[in-house]
């Protein structure tokens, strides 16, 4: 199965740690990172899509992406 996640966090080390943790679990960057202003919190936020191939497993709506 091919998995997709979109990671987001405030523009601080939280974002970098979240992406680094995903990369160390075998996820791969997909596309360019994003950067946007959050009007509600009045802060900048970062985002990055990541993908992962998992052999021998089938995807279902109950698949918990963060477990992979």
mmCIF file of N, CA and C in Angstrom:
data_model
loop_
_atom_site.group_PDB
_atom_site.id
_atom_site.type_symbol
_atom_site.label_atom_id
_atom_site.label_comp_id
_atom_site.label_asym_id
_atom_site.label_seq_id
_atom_site.Cartn_x
_atom_site.Cartn_y
_atom_site.Cartn_z
ATOM 1 N N UNK A 1 0.847 -1.170 0.000
ATOM 2 C CA UNK A 1 0.000 0.000 0.000
ATOM 3 C C UNK A 1 0.889 1.228 0.000
ATOM 4 N N UNK A 2 0.388 2.293 -0.555
ATOM 5 C CA UNK A 2 1.084 3.581 -0.545
ATOM 6 C C UNK A 2 0.333 4.478 0.432
ATOM 7 N N UNK A 3 1.064 5.071 1.356
ATOM 8 C CA UNK A 3 0.464 5.945 2.364
ATOM 9 C C UNK A 3 0.866 7.394 2.108
ATOM 10 N N UNK A 4 -0.009 8.317 2.474
ATOM 11 C CA UNK A 4 0.218 9.752 2.323
ATOM 12 C C UNK A 4 -0.155 10.449 3.619
ATOM 13 N N UNK A 5 0.678 11.366 4.034
ATOM 14 C CA UNK A 5 0.373 12.201 5.210
ATOM 15 C C UNK A 5 0.772 13.635 4.896
ATOM 16 N N UNK A 6 0.050 14.574 5.503
ATOM 17 C CA UNK A 6 0.454 15.970 5.434
ATOM 18 C C UNK A 6 0.770 16.418 6.851
ATOM 19 N N UNK A 7 2.023 16.768 7.071
ATOM 20 C CA UNK A 7 2.478 17.190 8.393
ATOM 21 C C UNK A 7 2.452 18.709 8.456
ATOM 22 N N UNK A 8 1.987 19.248 9.572
ATOM 23 C CA UNK A 8 2.010 20.696 9.749
ATOM 24 C C UNK A 8 2.279 21.018 11.205
ATOM 25 N N UNK A 9 2.838 22.194 11.407
ATOM 26 C CA UNK A 9 3.171 22.642 12.763
ATOM 27 C C UNK A 9 3.541 24.120 12.690
ATOM 28 N N UNK A 10 3.640 24.768 13.845
ATOM 29 C CA UNK A 10 4.100 26.158 13.855
ATOM 30 C C UNK A 10 5.507 26.262 13.254
ATOM 31 N N UNK A 11 5.854 27.439 12.805
ATOM 32 C CA UNK A 11 7.183 27.676 12.226
ATOM 33 C C UNK A 11 8.222 27.754 13.340
ATOM 34 N N UNK A 12 8.526 26.597 13.908
ATOM 35 C CA UNK A 12 9.577 26.497 14.924
ATOM 36 C C UNK A 12 10.163 25.087 14.852
ATOM 37 N N UNK A 13 10.945 24.695 15.831
ATOM 38 C CA UNK A 13 11.589 23.384 15.764
ATOM 39 C C UNK A 13 10.597 22.222 15.842
ATOM 40 N N UNK A 14 9.361 22.474 16.270
ATOM 41 C CA UNK A 14 8.338 21.435 16.305
ATOM 42 C C UNK A 14 8.143 20.828 14.914
ATOM 43 N N UNK A 15 8.080 21.680 13.917
ATOM 44 C CA UNK A 15 7.892 21.217 12.543
ATOM 45 C C UNK A 15 9.076 20.363 12.091
ATOM 46 N N UNK A 16 10.269 20.846 12.318
ATOM 47 C CA UNK A 16 11.469 20.102 11.899
ATOM 48 C C UNK A 16 11.541 18.743 12.586
ATOM 49 N N UNK A 17 11.212 18.685 13.868
ATOM 50 C CA UNK A 17 11.233 17.408 14.582
ATOM 51 C C UNK A 17 10.158 16.455 14.039
ATOM 52 N N UNK A 18 9.000 16.978 13.697
ATOM 53 C CA UNK A 18 7.916 16.143 13.174
ATOM 54 C C UNK A 18 8.319 15.528 11.829
ATOM 55 N N UNK A 19 8.900 16.335 10.944
ATOM 56 C CA UNK A 19 9.342 15.831 9.642
ATOM 57 C C UNK A 19 10.510 14.873 9.812
ATOM 58 N N UNK A 20 11.462 15.195 10.666
ATOM 59 C CA UNK A 20 12.614 14.322 10.909
ATOM 60 C C UNK A 20 12.173 12.968 11.448
ATOM 61 N N UNK A 21 11.216 12.955 12.361
ATOM 62 C CA UNK A 21 10.710 11.693 12.905
ATOM 63 C C UNK A 21 10.082 10.851 11.795
ATOM 64 N N UNK A 22 9.311 11.470 10.910
ATOM 65 C CA UNK A 22 8.697 10.737 9.806
ATOM 66 C C UNK A 22 9.768 10.169 8.867
ATOM 67 N N UNK A 23 10.783 10.960 8.545
ATOM 68 C CA UNK A 23 11.853 10.478 7.669
ATOM 69 C C UNK A 23 12.578 9.290 8.292
ATOM 70 N N UNK A 24 12.776 9.322 9.590
ATOM 71 C CA UNK A 24 13.461 8.229 10.279
ATOM 72 C C UNK A 24 12.596 6.974 10.399
ATOM 73 N N UNK A 25 11.287 7.105 10.161
ATOM 74 C CA UNK A 25 10.391 5.945 10.140
ATOM 75 C C UNK A 25 10.187 5.430 8.715
ATOM 76 N N UNK A 26 10.949 5.964 7.754
ATOM 77 C CA UNK A 26 10.880 5.479 6.387
ATOM 78 C C UNK A 26 9.990 6.256 5.444
ATOM 79 N N UNK A 27 9.397 7.363 5.900
ATOM 80 C CA UNK A 27 8.592 8.210 5.024
ATOM 81 C C UNK A 27 9.530 9.014 4.131
ATOM 82 N N UNK A 28 9.019 9.465 2.966
ATOM 83 C CA UNK A 28 9.804 10.250 2.019
ATOM 84 C C UNK A 28 9.078 11.548 1.720
ATOM 85 N N UNK A 29 9.857 12.627 1.550
ATOM 86 C CA UNK A 29 9.263 13.916 1.213
ATOM 87 C C UNK A 29 8.532 13.816 -0.115
ATOM 88 N N UNK A 30 7.402 14.491 -0.217
ATOM 89 C CA UNK A 30 6.603 14.504 -1.441
ATOM 90 C C UNK A 30 6.259 15.949 -1.747
ATOM 91 N N UNK A 31 6.846 16.488 -2.795
ATOM 92 C CA UNK A 31 6.583 17.877 -3.163
ATOM 93 C C UNK A 31 7.354 18.854 -2.290
ATOM 94 N N UNK A 32 7.033 20.107 -2.459
ATOM 95 C CA UNK A 32 7.711 21.183 -1.734
ATOM 96 C C UNK A 32 7.006 21.491 -0.426
ATOM 97 N N UNK A 33 7.750 22.004 0.557
ATOM 98 C CA UNK A 33 7.102 22.422 1.798
ATOM 99 C C UNK A 33 6.246 23.667 1.557
ATOM 100 N N UNK A 34 5.299 23.892 2.454
ATOM 101 C CA UNK A 34 4.449 25.072 2.358
ATOM 102 C C UNK A 34 4.658 25.940 3.596
ATOM 103 N N UNK A 35 4.279 27.191 3.474
ATOM 104 C CA UNK A 35 4.473 28.159 4.545
ATOM 105 C C UNK A 35 3.316 29.136 4.449
ATOM 106 N N UNK A 36 2.533 29.278 5.513
ATOM 107 C CA UNK A 36 1.350 30.145 5.443
ATOM 108 C C UNK A 36 1.081 30.819 6.781
ATOM 109 N N UNK A 37 0.394 31.925 6.714
ATOM 110 C CA UNK A 37 0.010 32.676 7.904
ATOM 111 C C UNK A 37 -1.324 32.161 8.428
ATOM 112 N N UNK A 38 -1.390 31.867 9.715
ATOM 113 C CA UNK A 38 -2.614 31.412 10.375
ATOM 114 C C UNK A 38 -3.238 32.626 11.070
ATOM 115 N N UNK A 39 -4.323 33.144 10.496
ATOM 116 C CA UNK A 39 -4.969 34.348 11.044
ATOM 117 C C UNK A 39 -5.463 34.139 12.471
ATOM 118 N N UNK A 40 -5.962 32.942 12.739
ATOM 119 C CA UNK A 40 -6.547 32.671 14.057
ATOM 120 C C UNK A 40 -5.497 32.785 15.172
ATOM 121 N N UNK A 41 -4.330 32.188 14.954
ATOM 122 C CA UNK A 41 -3.284 32.211 15.990
ATOM 123 C C UNK A 41 -2.257 33.317 15.765
ATOM 124 N N UNK A 42 -2.379 33.996 14.608
ATOM 125 C CA UNK A 42 -1.447 35.072 14.239
ATOM 126 C C UNK A 42 0.001 34.583 14.241
ATOM 127 N N UNK A 43 0.186 33.393 13.664
ATOM 128 C CA UNK A 43 1.528 32.811 13.561
ATOM 129 C C UNK A 43 1.715 32.215 12.165
ATOM 130 N N UNK A 44 2.956 31.973 11.822
ATOM 131 C CA UNK A 44 3.270 31.287 10.571
ATOM 132 C C UNK A 44 3.280 29.786 10.845
ATOM 133 N N UNK A 45 2.820 29.010 9.856
ATOM 134 C CA UNK A 45 2.795 27.544 9.953
ATOM 135 C C UNK A 45 3.495 26.951 8.742
ATOM 136 N N UNK A 46 4.122 25.809 8.962
ATOM 137 C CA UNK A 46 4.803 25.078 7.902
ATOM 138 C C UNK A 46 4.054 23.784 7.631
ATOM 139 N N UNK A 47 4.175 23.275 6.416
ATOM 140 C CA UNK A 47 3.561 22.007 6.059
ATOM 141 C C UNK A 47 4.430 21.252 5.075
ATOM 142 N N UNK A 48 4.353 19.923 5.136
ATOM 143 C CA UNK A 48 5.104 19.076 4.211
ATOM 144 C C UNK A 48 4.366 17.765 4.012
ATOM 145 N N UNK A 49 4.177 17.376 2.768
ATOM 146 C CA UNK A 49 3.588 16.075 2.464
ATOM 147 C C UNK A 49 4.688 15.020 2.492
ATOM 148 N N UNK A 50 4.331 13.833 2.986
ATOM 149 C CA UNK A 50 5.247 12.695 2.995
ATOM 150 C C UNK A 50 4.484 11.452 2.527
ATOM 151 N N UNK A 51 5.213 10.520 1.912
ATOM 152 C CA UNK A 51 4.618 9.274 1.431
ATOM 153 C C UNK A 51 5.480 8.097 1.881
ATOM 154 N N UNK A 52 4.849 6.911 1.900
ATOM 155 C CA UNK A 52 5.567 5.700 2.283
ATOM 156 C C UNK A 52 4.913 4.501 1.608
ATOM 157 N N UNK A 53 5.725 3.598 1.072
ATOM 158 C CA UNK A 53 5.243 2.336 0.518
ATOM 159 C C UNK A 53 5.402 1.256 1.576
ATOM 160 N N UNK A 54 4.354 0.496 1.804
ATOM 161 C CA UNK A 54 4.382 -0.609 2.769
ATOM 162 C C UNK A 54 3.953 -1.870 2.029
ATOM 163 N N UNK A 55 4.889 -2.786 1.848
ATOM 164 C CA UNK A 55 4.592 -4.027 1.137
ATOM 165 C C UNK A 55 3.805 -4.992 2.010
ATOM 166 N N UNK A 56 2.933 -5.752 1.374
ATOM 167 C CA UNK A 56 2.208 -6.809 2.059
ATOM 168 C C UNK A 56 1.079 -6.349 2.964
ATOM 169 N N UNK A 57 0.697 -5.097 2.881
ATOM 170 C CA UNK A 57 -0.386 -4.568 3.713
ATOM 171 C C UNK A 57 -1.445 -3.954 2.802
ATOM 172 N N UNK A 58 -2.679 -3.966 3.245
ATOM 173 C CA UNK A 58 -3.751 -3.332 2.498
ATOM 174 C C UNK A 58 -4.255 -2.109 3.256
ATOM 175 N N UNK A 59 -4.488 -1.050 2.511
ATOM 176 C CA UNK A 59 -5.014 0.173 3.107
ATOM 177 C C UNK A 59 -6.510 0.030 3.365
ATOM 178 N N UNK A 60 -6.953 0.616 4.455
ATOM 179 C CA UNK A 60 -8.376 0.690 4.766
ATOM 180 C C UNK A 60 -8.627 1.993 5.500
ATOM 181 N N UNK A 61 -9.872 2.434 5.600
ATOM 182 C CA UNK A 61 -10.179 3.708 6.253
ATOM 183 C C UNK A 61 -9.808 3.736 7.736
ATOM 184 N N UNK A 62 -9.584 2.569 8.327
ATOM 185 C CA UNK A 62 -9.186 2.524 9.736
ATOM 186 C C UNK A 62 -7.662 2.512 9.916
ATOM 187 N N UNK A 63 -6.919 2.541 8.813
ATOM 188 C CA UNK A 63 -5.458 2.550 8.893
ATOM 189 C C UNK A 63 -5.000 3.809 9.618
ATOM 190 N N UNK A 64 -4.252 3.644 10.691
ATOM 191 C CA UNK A 64 -3.731 4.781 11.438
ATOM 192 C C UNK A 64 -2.355 5.137 10.861
ATOM 193 N N UNK A 65 -2.315 6.210 10.099
ATOM 194 C CA UNK A 65 -1.108 6.574 9.356
ATOM 195 C C UNK A 65 0.086 6.825 10.260
ATOM 196 N N UNK A 66 -0.132 7.395 11.415
ATOM 197 C CA UNK A 66 0.994 7.707 12.309
ATOM 198 C C UNK A 66 1.652 6.460 12.885
ATOM 199 N N UNK A 67 0.988 5.285 12.790
ATOM 200 C CA UNK A 67 1.589 4.049 13.270
ATOM 201 C C UNK A 67 2.714 3.552 12.363
ATOM 202 N N UNK A 68 2.738 4.041 11.121
ATOM 203 C CA UNK A 68 3.732 3.574 10.169
ATOM 204 C C UNK A 68 4.904 4.492 10.181
#
